[in-house]
CSV table of C-alpha atoms and ligand atoms in Angstrom, one decimal:
chain,number,residue,atom,x,y,z
A,202,MET,CA,137.5,145.9,75.4
A,203,GLU,CA,136.8,149.5,76.5
A,204,PRO,CA,133.2,150.4,75.6
A,205,ILE,CA,133.3,153.1,73.0
A,206,ALA,CA,130.1,154.7,74.3
A,207,SER,CA,132.1,155.8,77.4
A,208,ASN,CA,134.4,157.9,75.2
A,209,PRO,CA,132.9,161.4,74.8
A,210,ARG,CA,132.4,162.0,71.1
A,211,PRO,CA,133.3,165.5,69.8
A,212,GLY,CA,130.0,167.6,69.5
A,213,HIS,CA,128.0,165.2,71.5
A,214,ALA,CA,127.7,165.9,75.2
A,215,GLY,CA,124.4,164.2,76.2
A,216,PRO,CA,123.9,160.7,77.5
A,217,ILE,CA,123.4,157.9,75.0
A,218,PRO,CA,119.9,156.6,75.1
A,219,PRO,CA,119.5,152.9,76.1
A,220,LEU,CA,118.5,150.2,73.6
A,221,SER,CA,114.9,149.7,73.0
A,222,PRO,CA,113.6,146.7,75.1
A,223,GLU,CA,112.7,145.0,71.8
A,224,VAL,CA,116.2,145.1,70.4
A,225,ALA,CA,117.7,144.1,73.7
A,226,GLU,CA,115.3,141.1,74.0
A,227,ARG,CA,116.1,139.9,70.5
A,228,LEU,CA,119.9,140.1,71.0
A,229,ALA,CA,119.6,138.4,74.4
A,230,ARG,CA,118.1,135.4,72.5
A,231,VAL,CA,121.2,134.9,70.4
A,232,LEU,CA,124.1,136.4,72.2
A,233,PRO,CA,125.7,135.1,75.5
A,234,ALA,CA,125.4,137.7,78.3
A,235,GLY,CA,129.2,138.4,78.3
A,236,GLU,CA,129.3,139.1,74.6
A,237,TRP,CA,126.2,141.3,74.8
A,238,ALA,CA,127.8,143.5,77.5
A,239,VAL,CA,130.6,144.3,75.0
A,240,HIS,CA,128.2,145.0,72.1
A,241,ALA,CA,125.4,147.0,73.9
A,242,PRO,CA,127.3,150.3,74.3
A,243,LEU,CA,128.3,150.2,70.6
A,244,VAL,CA,124.8,149.4,69.4
A,245,GLU,CA,123.5,152.3,71.5
A,246,GLU,CA,126.1,154.7,70.2
A,247,ILE,CA,125.6,153.7,66.6
A,248,GLY,CA,121.8,154.1,67.0
A,249,LEU,CA,122.3,157.7,68.3
A,250,LEU,CA,124.7,158.8,65.7
A,251,LYS,CA,122.6,157.2,62.9
A,252,ARG,CA,119.6,159.3,64.0
A,253,GLU,CA,121.7,162.5,64.3
A,254,LEU,CA,123.1,162.1,60.8
A,255,GLY,CA,119.9,160.8,59.2
A,256,ALA,CA,121.8,157.7,58.1
A,257,VAL,CA,120.3,154.4,57.1
A,258,ILE,CA,122.1,151.1,57.7
A,259,LEU,CA,121.6,148.3,55.2
A,260,ALA,CA,122.8,144.9,56.3
A,261,HIS,CA,123.1,141.6,54.4
A,262,ASN,CA,121.7,138.4,55.9
A,263,TYR,CA,125.2,137.1,56.6
A,264,GLN,CA,126.1,140.0,59.0
A,265,THR,CA,126.5,139.0,62.6
A,266,PRO,CA,123.5,139.1,64.9
A,267,GLU,CA,124.6,142.3,66.8
A,268,ILE,CA,124.7,144.1,63.4
A,269,PHE,CA,121.7,142.3,61.9
A,270,HIS,CA,119.4,142.7,64.9
A,271,GLY,CA,121.2,145.5,66.7
A,272,VAL,CA,121.8,148.4,64.2
A,273,ALA,CA,120.4,147.5,60.8
A,274,ASP,CA,117.4,149.5,59.4
A,275,PHE,CA,117.0,147.1,56.5
A,276,VAL,CA,118.2,143.5,56.1
A,277,GLY,CA,117.9,141.2,53.2
A,278,ASP,CA,119.5,139.3,50.3
A,279,SER,CA,121.4,141.0,47.5
A,280,LEU,CA,118.2,141.7,45.6
A,281,ALA,CA,116.2,143.2,48.4
A,282,LEU,CA,119.1,145.4,49.5
A,283,ALA,CA,119.6,146.6,45.9
A,284,ARG,CA,115.9,147.5,45.7
A,285,GLN,CA,116.1,149.2,49.0
A,286,ALA,CA,119.2,151.2,48.0
A,287,ALA,CA,117.5,152.3,44.8
A,288,ARG,CA,114.4,153.7,46.6
A,289,SER,CA,116.2,155.2,49.7
A,290,ASP,CA,115.9,158.9,50.1
A,291,ALA,CA,118.4,159.0,53.1
A,292,GLY,CA,121.4,161.2,52.4
A,293,LEU,CA,123.8,158.7,53.9
A,294,LEU,CA,123.7,154.9,53.4
A,295,VAL,CA,126.0,152.7,55.4
A,296,PHE,CA,126.3,149.3,53.8
A,297,CYS,CA,127.1,146.4,56.0
A,298,GLY,CA,128.0,143.7,53.5
A,299,VAL,CA,130.7,143.1,50.9
A,300,HIS,CA,132.1,145.7,48.5
A,301,PHE,CA,130.1,144.7,45.4
A,302,MET,CA,126.9,145.2,47.4
A,303,ALA,CA,127.9,148.7,48.5
A,304,GLU,CA,129.0,149.5,45.0
A,305,THR,CA,125.6,148.3,43.6
A,306,ALA,CA,123.9,150.7,46.1
A,307,LYS,CA,126.1,153.6,44.9
A,308,VAL,CA,125.4,152.7,41.2
A,309,LEU,CA,121.7,152.7,41.8
A,310,ASN,CA,121.6,155.9,43.9
A,311,PRO,CA,124.6,157.9,42.8
A,312,SER,CA,123.5,161.2,44.5
A,313,ARG,CA,123.7,159.6,47.9
A,314,THR,CA,126.8,159.0,50.0
A,315,VAL,CA,127.4,155.3,50.4
A,316,LEU,CA,129.8,154.2,53.1
A,317,ILE,CA,131.3,150.7,53.6
A,318,PRO,CA,132.8,150.2,57.1
A,319,ASP,CA,135.7,148.1,55.6
A,320,PRO,CA,136.6,148.6,52.0
A,321,GLU,CA,138.6,145.4,52.0
A,322,ALA,CA,135.4,143.3,52.3
A,323,GLY,CA,135.7,141.5,49.0
A,324,CYS,CA,134.2,138.4,47.5
A,325,SER,CA,135.9,135.4,45.8
A,326,LEU,CA,133.2,135.5,43.0
A,327,ALA,CA,133.8,139.2,42.3
A,328,ALA,CA,137.5,138.6,42.3
A,329,SER,CA,137.2,135.8,39.7
A,330,ILE,CA,136.5,137.9,36.6
A,331,THR,CA,137.5,141.2,35.0
A,332,ALA,CA,135.8,143.5,32.5
A,333,ALA,CA,138.5,142.3,30.0
A,334,ASP,CA,137.4,138.7,30.5
A,335,VAL,CA,133.8,139.6,29.6
A,336,ARG,CA,134.9,141.4,26.5
A,337,ALA,CA,136.9,138.3,25.5
A,338,LEU,CA,133.9,136.1,26.0
A,339,ARG,CA,131.8,138.4,23.8
A,340,ARG,CA,134.4,138.0,21.0
A,341,GLN,CA,134.4,134.2,21.5
A,342,TYR,CA,130.5,133.9,21.4
A,343,PRO,CA,129.3,136.8,19.1
A,344,GLY,CA,125.7,137.7,19.6
A,345,ALA,CA,125.2,135.9,22.9
A,346,PRO,CA,123.9,138.2,25.6
A,347,VAL,CA,125.8,138.5,28.9
A,348,VAL,CA,124.1,137.9,32.3
A,349,THR,CA,126.3,138.7,35.3
A,350,TYR,CA,125.6,137.7,38.8
A,351,VAL,CA,125.5,140.8,41.1
A,352,ASN,CA,128.5,139.4,42.9
A,353,THR,CA,130.8,141.3,40.5
A,354,ALA,CA,132.6,144.6,40.3
A,355,ALA,CA,130.8,147.6,38.6
A,356,GLU,CA,133.3,147.4,35.7
A,357,VAL,CA,132.1,143.9,35.0
A,358,LYS,CA,128.5,144.8,35.4
A,359,ALA,CA,129.1,147.6,32.9
A,360,GLU,CA,130.1,145.1,30.3
A,361,SER,CA,126.9,143.1,30.8
A,362,ASP,CA,123.4,143.1,29.2
A,363,VAL,CA,121.7,142.4,32.5
A,364,CYS,CA,122.5,141.3,36.1
A,365,GLY,CA,121.0,138.5,38.1
A,366,THR,CA,120.9,137.5,41.8
A,367,SER,CA,120.4,134.1,43.3
A,368,GLY,CA,116.7,135.0,43.6
A,369,THR,CA,116.3,136.0,39.9
A,370,ALA,CA,118.9,134.2,37.8
A,371,VAL,CA,116.6,131.8,36.0
A,372,GLU,CA,114.0,134.5,35.2
A,373,VAL,CA,116.6,136.9,34.0
A,374,VAL,CA,118.2,134.3,31.6
A,375,GLU,CA,114.8,133.4,30.3
A,376,SER,CA,113.7,137.1,29.9
A,377,LEU,CA,116.3,137.6,27.1
A,378,GLY,CA,114.6,135.2,24.6
A,379,ALA,CA,118.0,134.0,23.4
A,380,GLU,CA,119.0,130.4,22.7
A,381,ARG,CA,122.5,130.8,24.2
A,382,VAL,CA,123.5,133.1,27.1
A,383,ILE,CA,126.9,133.9,28.7
A,384,PHE,CA,126.3,133.5,32.4
A,385,LEU,CA,129.0,134.8,34.8
A,386,PRO,CA,130.9,134.2,37.0
A,387,ASP,CA,129.5,131.5,39.3
A,388,GLU,CA,129.9,128.1,37.7
A,389,TYR,CA,127.7,126.3,40.3
A,390,LEU,CA,124.9,128.9,40.2
A,391,GLY,CA,125.2,128.7,36.4
A,392,ARG,CA,124.9,124.9,36.5
A,393,TRP,CA,121.8,125.1,38.7
A,394,VAL,CA,120.2,127.7,36.3
A,395,ALA,CA,121.1,125.5,33.4
A,396,SER,CA,119.2,122.6,35.0
A,397,ARG,CA,116.0,124.7,35.2
A,398,THR,CA,116.0,126.2,31.7
A,399,GLU,CA,116.2,125.2,28.0
A,400,VAL,CA,118.6,128.1,27.4
A,401,GLU,CA,122.2,127.0,26.6
A,402,LEU,CA,124.5,128.7,29.1
A,403,VAL,CA,128.2,129.5,28.6
A,404,LEU,CA,129.7,129.4,32.1
A,405,TRP,CA,132.8,130.8,33.8
A,406,HIS,CA,134.9,129.1,36.5
A,407,GLY,CA,134.2,131.4,39.5
A,408,HIS,CA,133.2,129.8,42.8
A,409,CYS,CA,132.2,131.1,46.3
A,410,GLU,CA,134.9,130.2,48.7
A,411,VAL,CA,132.3,129.6,51.4
A,412,HIS,CA,129.7,127.5,49.6
A,413,GLU,CA,132.1,125.4,47.5
A,414,ARG,CA,133.4,123.8,50.8
A,415,PHE,CA,130.0,122.0,51.4
A,416,THR,CA,129.7,118.5,49.9
A,417,GLY,CA,126.9,116.1,49.1
A,418,GLU,CA,128.3,113.5,51.5
A,419,GLU,CA,128.2,116.0,54.3
A,420,ILE,CA,124.4,116.7,53.6
A,421,ALA,CA,123.7,113.0,53.5
A,422,ALA,CA,125.5,112.6,56.9
A,423,PHE,CA,123.2,115.4,58.3
A,424,ARG,CA,120.2,113.4,57.1
A,425,ARG,CA,121.5,110.3,58.8
A,426,ALA,CA,122.3,112.1,62.1
A,427,HIS,CA,119.2,114.2,62.2
A,428,PRO,CA,116.0,112.3,61.1
A,429,ALA,CA,113.3,114.4,59.4
A,430,ILE,CA,115.6,117.4,58.8
A,431,THR,CA,114.7,119.9,56.1
A,432,VAL,CA,117.8,120.9,54.0
A,433,LEU,CA,117.8,124.4,52.5
A,434,ALA,CA,120.8,125.2,50.2
A,435,HIS,CA,122.1,128.3,48.5
A,436,PRO,CA,122.5,127.8,44.7
A,437,GLU,CA,126.2,128.8,45.0
A,438,CYS,CA,126.8,125.3,46.5
A,439,PRO,CA,128.2,122.5,44.3
A,440,PRO,CA,125.7,120.4,42.3
A,441,GLY,CA,126.1,117.3,44.7
A,442,VAL,CA,124.9,119.5,47.6
A,443,LEU,CA,121.9,120.9,45.6
A,444,ALA,CA,120.8,117.4,44.6
A,445,GLU,CA,120.5,116.6,48.3
A,446,ALA,CA,118.5,119.7,49.2
A,447,ASP,CA,114.7,120.0,49.8
A,448,TYR,CA,114.8,123.7,48.7
A,449,VAL,CA,117.3,125.8,46.8
A,450,GLY,CA,117.1,129.5,46.9
A,451,SER,CA,118.6,132.9,47.8
A,452,THR,CA,119.2,133.8,51.5
A,453,ALA,CA,115.9,135.6,51.5
A,454,GLY,CA,114.2,132.5,49.9
A,455,MET,CA,115.5,130.3,52.7
A,456,ILE,CA,114.2,132.8,55.4
A,457,ASP,CA,110.8,132.9,53.7
A,458,PHE,CA,110.7,129.1,53.5
A,459,VAL,CA,111.3,128.7,57.3
A,460,GLY,CA,108.7,131.4,58.0
A,461,ALA,CA,106.1,129.9,55.8
A,462,ARG,CA,106.7,126.1,56.3
A,463,ARG,CA,107.9,126.1,60.0
A,464,PRO,CA,109.9,122.9,59.6
A,465,ARG,CA,110.6,121.2,63.0
A,466,ARG,CA,114.3,120.8,62.2
A,467,VAL,CA,116.2,122.6,59.5
A,468,VAL,CA,119.8,123.0,58.2
A,469,MET,CA,120.7,126.0,56.1
A,470,ILE,CA,123.6,125.2,53.8
A,471,THR,CA,125.0,128.6,53.6
A,472,GLU,CA,127.1,131.1,55.7
A,473,CYS,CA,127.2,130.7,59.5
A,474,SER,CA,125.3,133.9,60.6
A,475,MET,CA,122.2,133.0,58.6
A,476,SER,CA,121.0,130.4,61.1
A,477,ASP,CA,121.9,132.7,64.1
A,478,ASN,CA,119.8,135.5,62.6
A,479,VAL,CA,116.8,133.5,61.5
A,480,ALA,CA,116.7,131.4,64.7
A,481,VAL,CA,116.1,134.6,66.7
A,482,GLU,CA,112.7,134.8,65.0
A,483,HIS,CA,111.8,131.1,65.2
A,484,PRO,CA,112.4,129.6,68.7
A,485,ASP,CA,110.1,126.7,67.8
A,486,VAL,CA,112.4,125.5,64.9
A,487,GLU,CA,115.5,123.5,65.7
A,488,PHE,CA,118.5,124.7,63.6
A,489,VAL,CA,121.4,122.3,62.9
A,490,ARG,CA,124.3,124.7,62.3
A,491,PRO,CA,127.2,123.6,60.1
A,492,CYS,CA,129.4,126.7,59.9
A,493,ASN,CA,131.3,127.9,56.9
A,494,LEU,CA,132.2,131.5,57.6
A,495,CYS,CA,132.6,134.3,54.9
A,496,PRO,CA,135.8,136.1,56.0
A,497,HIS,CA,134.8,139.1,53.9
A,498,MET,CA,131.4,139.6,55.4
A,499,LYS,CA,133.0,139.2,58.9
A,500,ARG,CA,135.3,142.2,58.2
A,501,ILE,CA,132.3,144.4,59.1
A,502,THR,CA,132.1,144.9,62.8
A,503,LEU,CA,130.4,147.3,65.2
A,504,PRO,CA,133.5,149.3,66.0
A,505,LYS,CA,134.1,149.8,62.2
A,506,ILE,CA,130.5,150.8,61.7
A,507,LEU,CA,130.8,153.4,64.5
A,508,GLU,CA,134.0,154.7,62.9
A,509,SER,CA,132.3,154.8,59.6
A,510,LEU,CA,129.6,157.1,60.9
A,511,ARG,CA,131.9,159.2,63.0
A,512,CYS,CA,134.5,159.9,60.3
A,513,GLY,CA,132.5,159.4,57.1
A,514,VAL,CA,134.6,156.5,55.9
A,515,HIS,CA,134.9,154.7,53.5
A,516,ALA,CA,133.0,156.4,50.7
A,517,VAL,CA,132.2,154.1,47.7
A,518,GLU,CA,132.9,155.8,44.4
A,519,VAL,CA,132.2,154.5,40.9
A,520,ALA,CA,133.4,156.4,37.8
A,521,PRO,CA,130.2,158.0,36.3
A,522,GLU,CA,130.6,156.4,32.8
A,523,VAL,CA,131.1,152.9,34.4
A,524,ALA,CA,128.2,153.6,36.9
A,525,ALA,CA,125.8,154.6,34.1
A,526,ARG,CA,126.4,151.3,32.1
A,527,ALA,CA,126.3,149.2,35.3
A,528,ARG,CA,123.1,150.9,36.4
A,529,ALA,CA,121.4,149.9,33.2
A,530,ALA,CA,122.3,146.3,33.7
A,531,VAL,CA,121.1,146.3,37.3
A,532,GLU,CA,117.9,148.1,36.5
A,533,ARG,CA,117.1,145.6,33.9
A,534,MET,CA,117.4,142.9,36.5
A,535,LEU,CA,115.2,144.8,39.0
A,536,ALA,CA,112.5,144.9,36.3
A,537,VAL,CA,112.4,141.1,36.3
A,538,ALA,CA,110.3,139.6,39.1
A,539,PRO,CA,111.8,136.7,41.1
A,540,ARG,CA,110.0,133.3,41.2
A,541,PRO,CA,110.1,131.2,44.4
A,542,GLY,CA,113.0,128.7,44.7
A,543,ALA,CA,112.4,125.0,44.2
A,544,ARG,CA,114.1,121.6,44.1
A,545,PRO,CA,116.7,121.4,41.3
B,802,LIG,P1,122.0,136.3,48.3
B,802,LIG,O1,121.7,137.3,47.3
B,802,LIG,O2,121.2,135.0,48.2
B,802,LIG,O3,121.8,137.0,49.7
B,802,LIG,O4,123.5,135.9,48.3
B,802,LIG,C1,124.5,136.7,48.4
B,802,LIG,C2,125.8,136.1,48.6
B,802,LIG,O5,126.9,136.7,48.7
B,802,LIG,C3,125.8,134.6,48.8
B,802,LIG,O6,127.0,134.2,49.1
B,803,LIG,FE1,131.2,136.2,48.2
B,803,LIG,FE2,130.8,133.8,49.0
B,803,LIG,FE3,131.2,135.7,50.8
B,803,LIG,FE4,128.9,135.6,49.4
B,803,LIG,S1,129.6,134.1,50.9
B,803,LIG,S2,130.2,137.4,49.7
B,803,LIG,S3,129.6,134.8,47.4
B,803,LIG,S4,132.7,134.9,49.2
């Protein structure tokens, strides 16, 4: 692949400054030298352009290491990125994650330009439900408030009372003071929340195509093959997986767990890039790495980020009326503090 940094960019004649030694050192810990040689010029060019444009790059924990460690200004789970997007005063936000995340950033900060390097970066959960489905459920269960996971389109959020993330779902459900709540669209997250609250939940049949592939038998096999392993699982996994886990929580919760507890050997039952990104910070922890890849997250690449900055593509737009109602639901969620994850 021809390094893009060697192509002169219109309006930019000077040399591209080299990567900071700190970034280079982190990336060398996770990327083989051959791969690094391909990424380095792109990382440098993106860094330069970002500074020139006053842009900020937000990246989800599932982004590849060259994005997560190489070009992101802020990394985190859906909740942390939504908070960061809401408070950012940068004129240009480039969102390295899937479309619903970029849309949430736009909804929370409508005066900013929010770009997503690939607008096709979707999510099986977001695709599982429409605004019309939510309206139909409201008719079926009159008076029951609606909590939607942030992994939904803005039109679906707009039909909701409040949103929730994997880090806040239990607290959000309980904050409503209702006996029965409609919880959408992730069935497994809903079942996990239901196991931790007295509130009756009406669930939908959405699943994450990445997490639903893990099985309880697989986790039991990890335990047999790797004695004294600590199992961390995302609540989008099926109940059989969560029953085998030592800790269940959001991607940020899992990262915090490793930082605080320093297990000798750990397996993160979630998307592939998590372990790669977290292992960079914890050379003393052994990571067993089962790999279920999110094809949507992986649509975001360094060349597409560079293109996004160079050409101002692809701007995320949400109709103002939809954005206002979705914002109210997300802001209600942001007002609810997360509680640390725990065994189911
Ligand atoms: P988190 O909010 O835990 O980062 O999860 C987002 C996601 O898409 C999980 O599949
Ligand atoms: Fe959606 Fe699952 Fe990918 Fe997360 S990992 S973005 S829930 S498909």
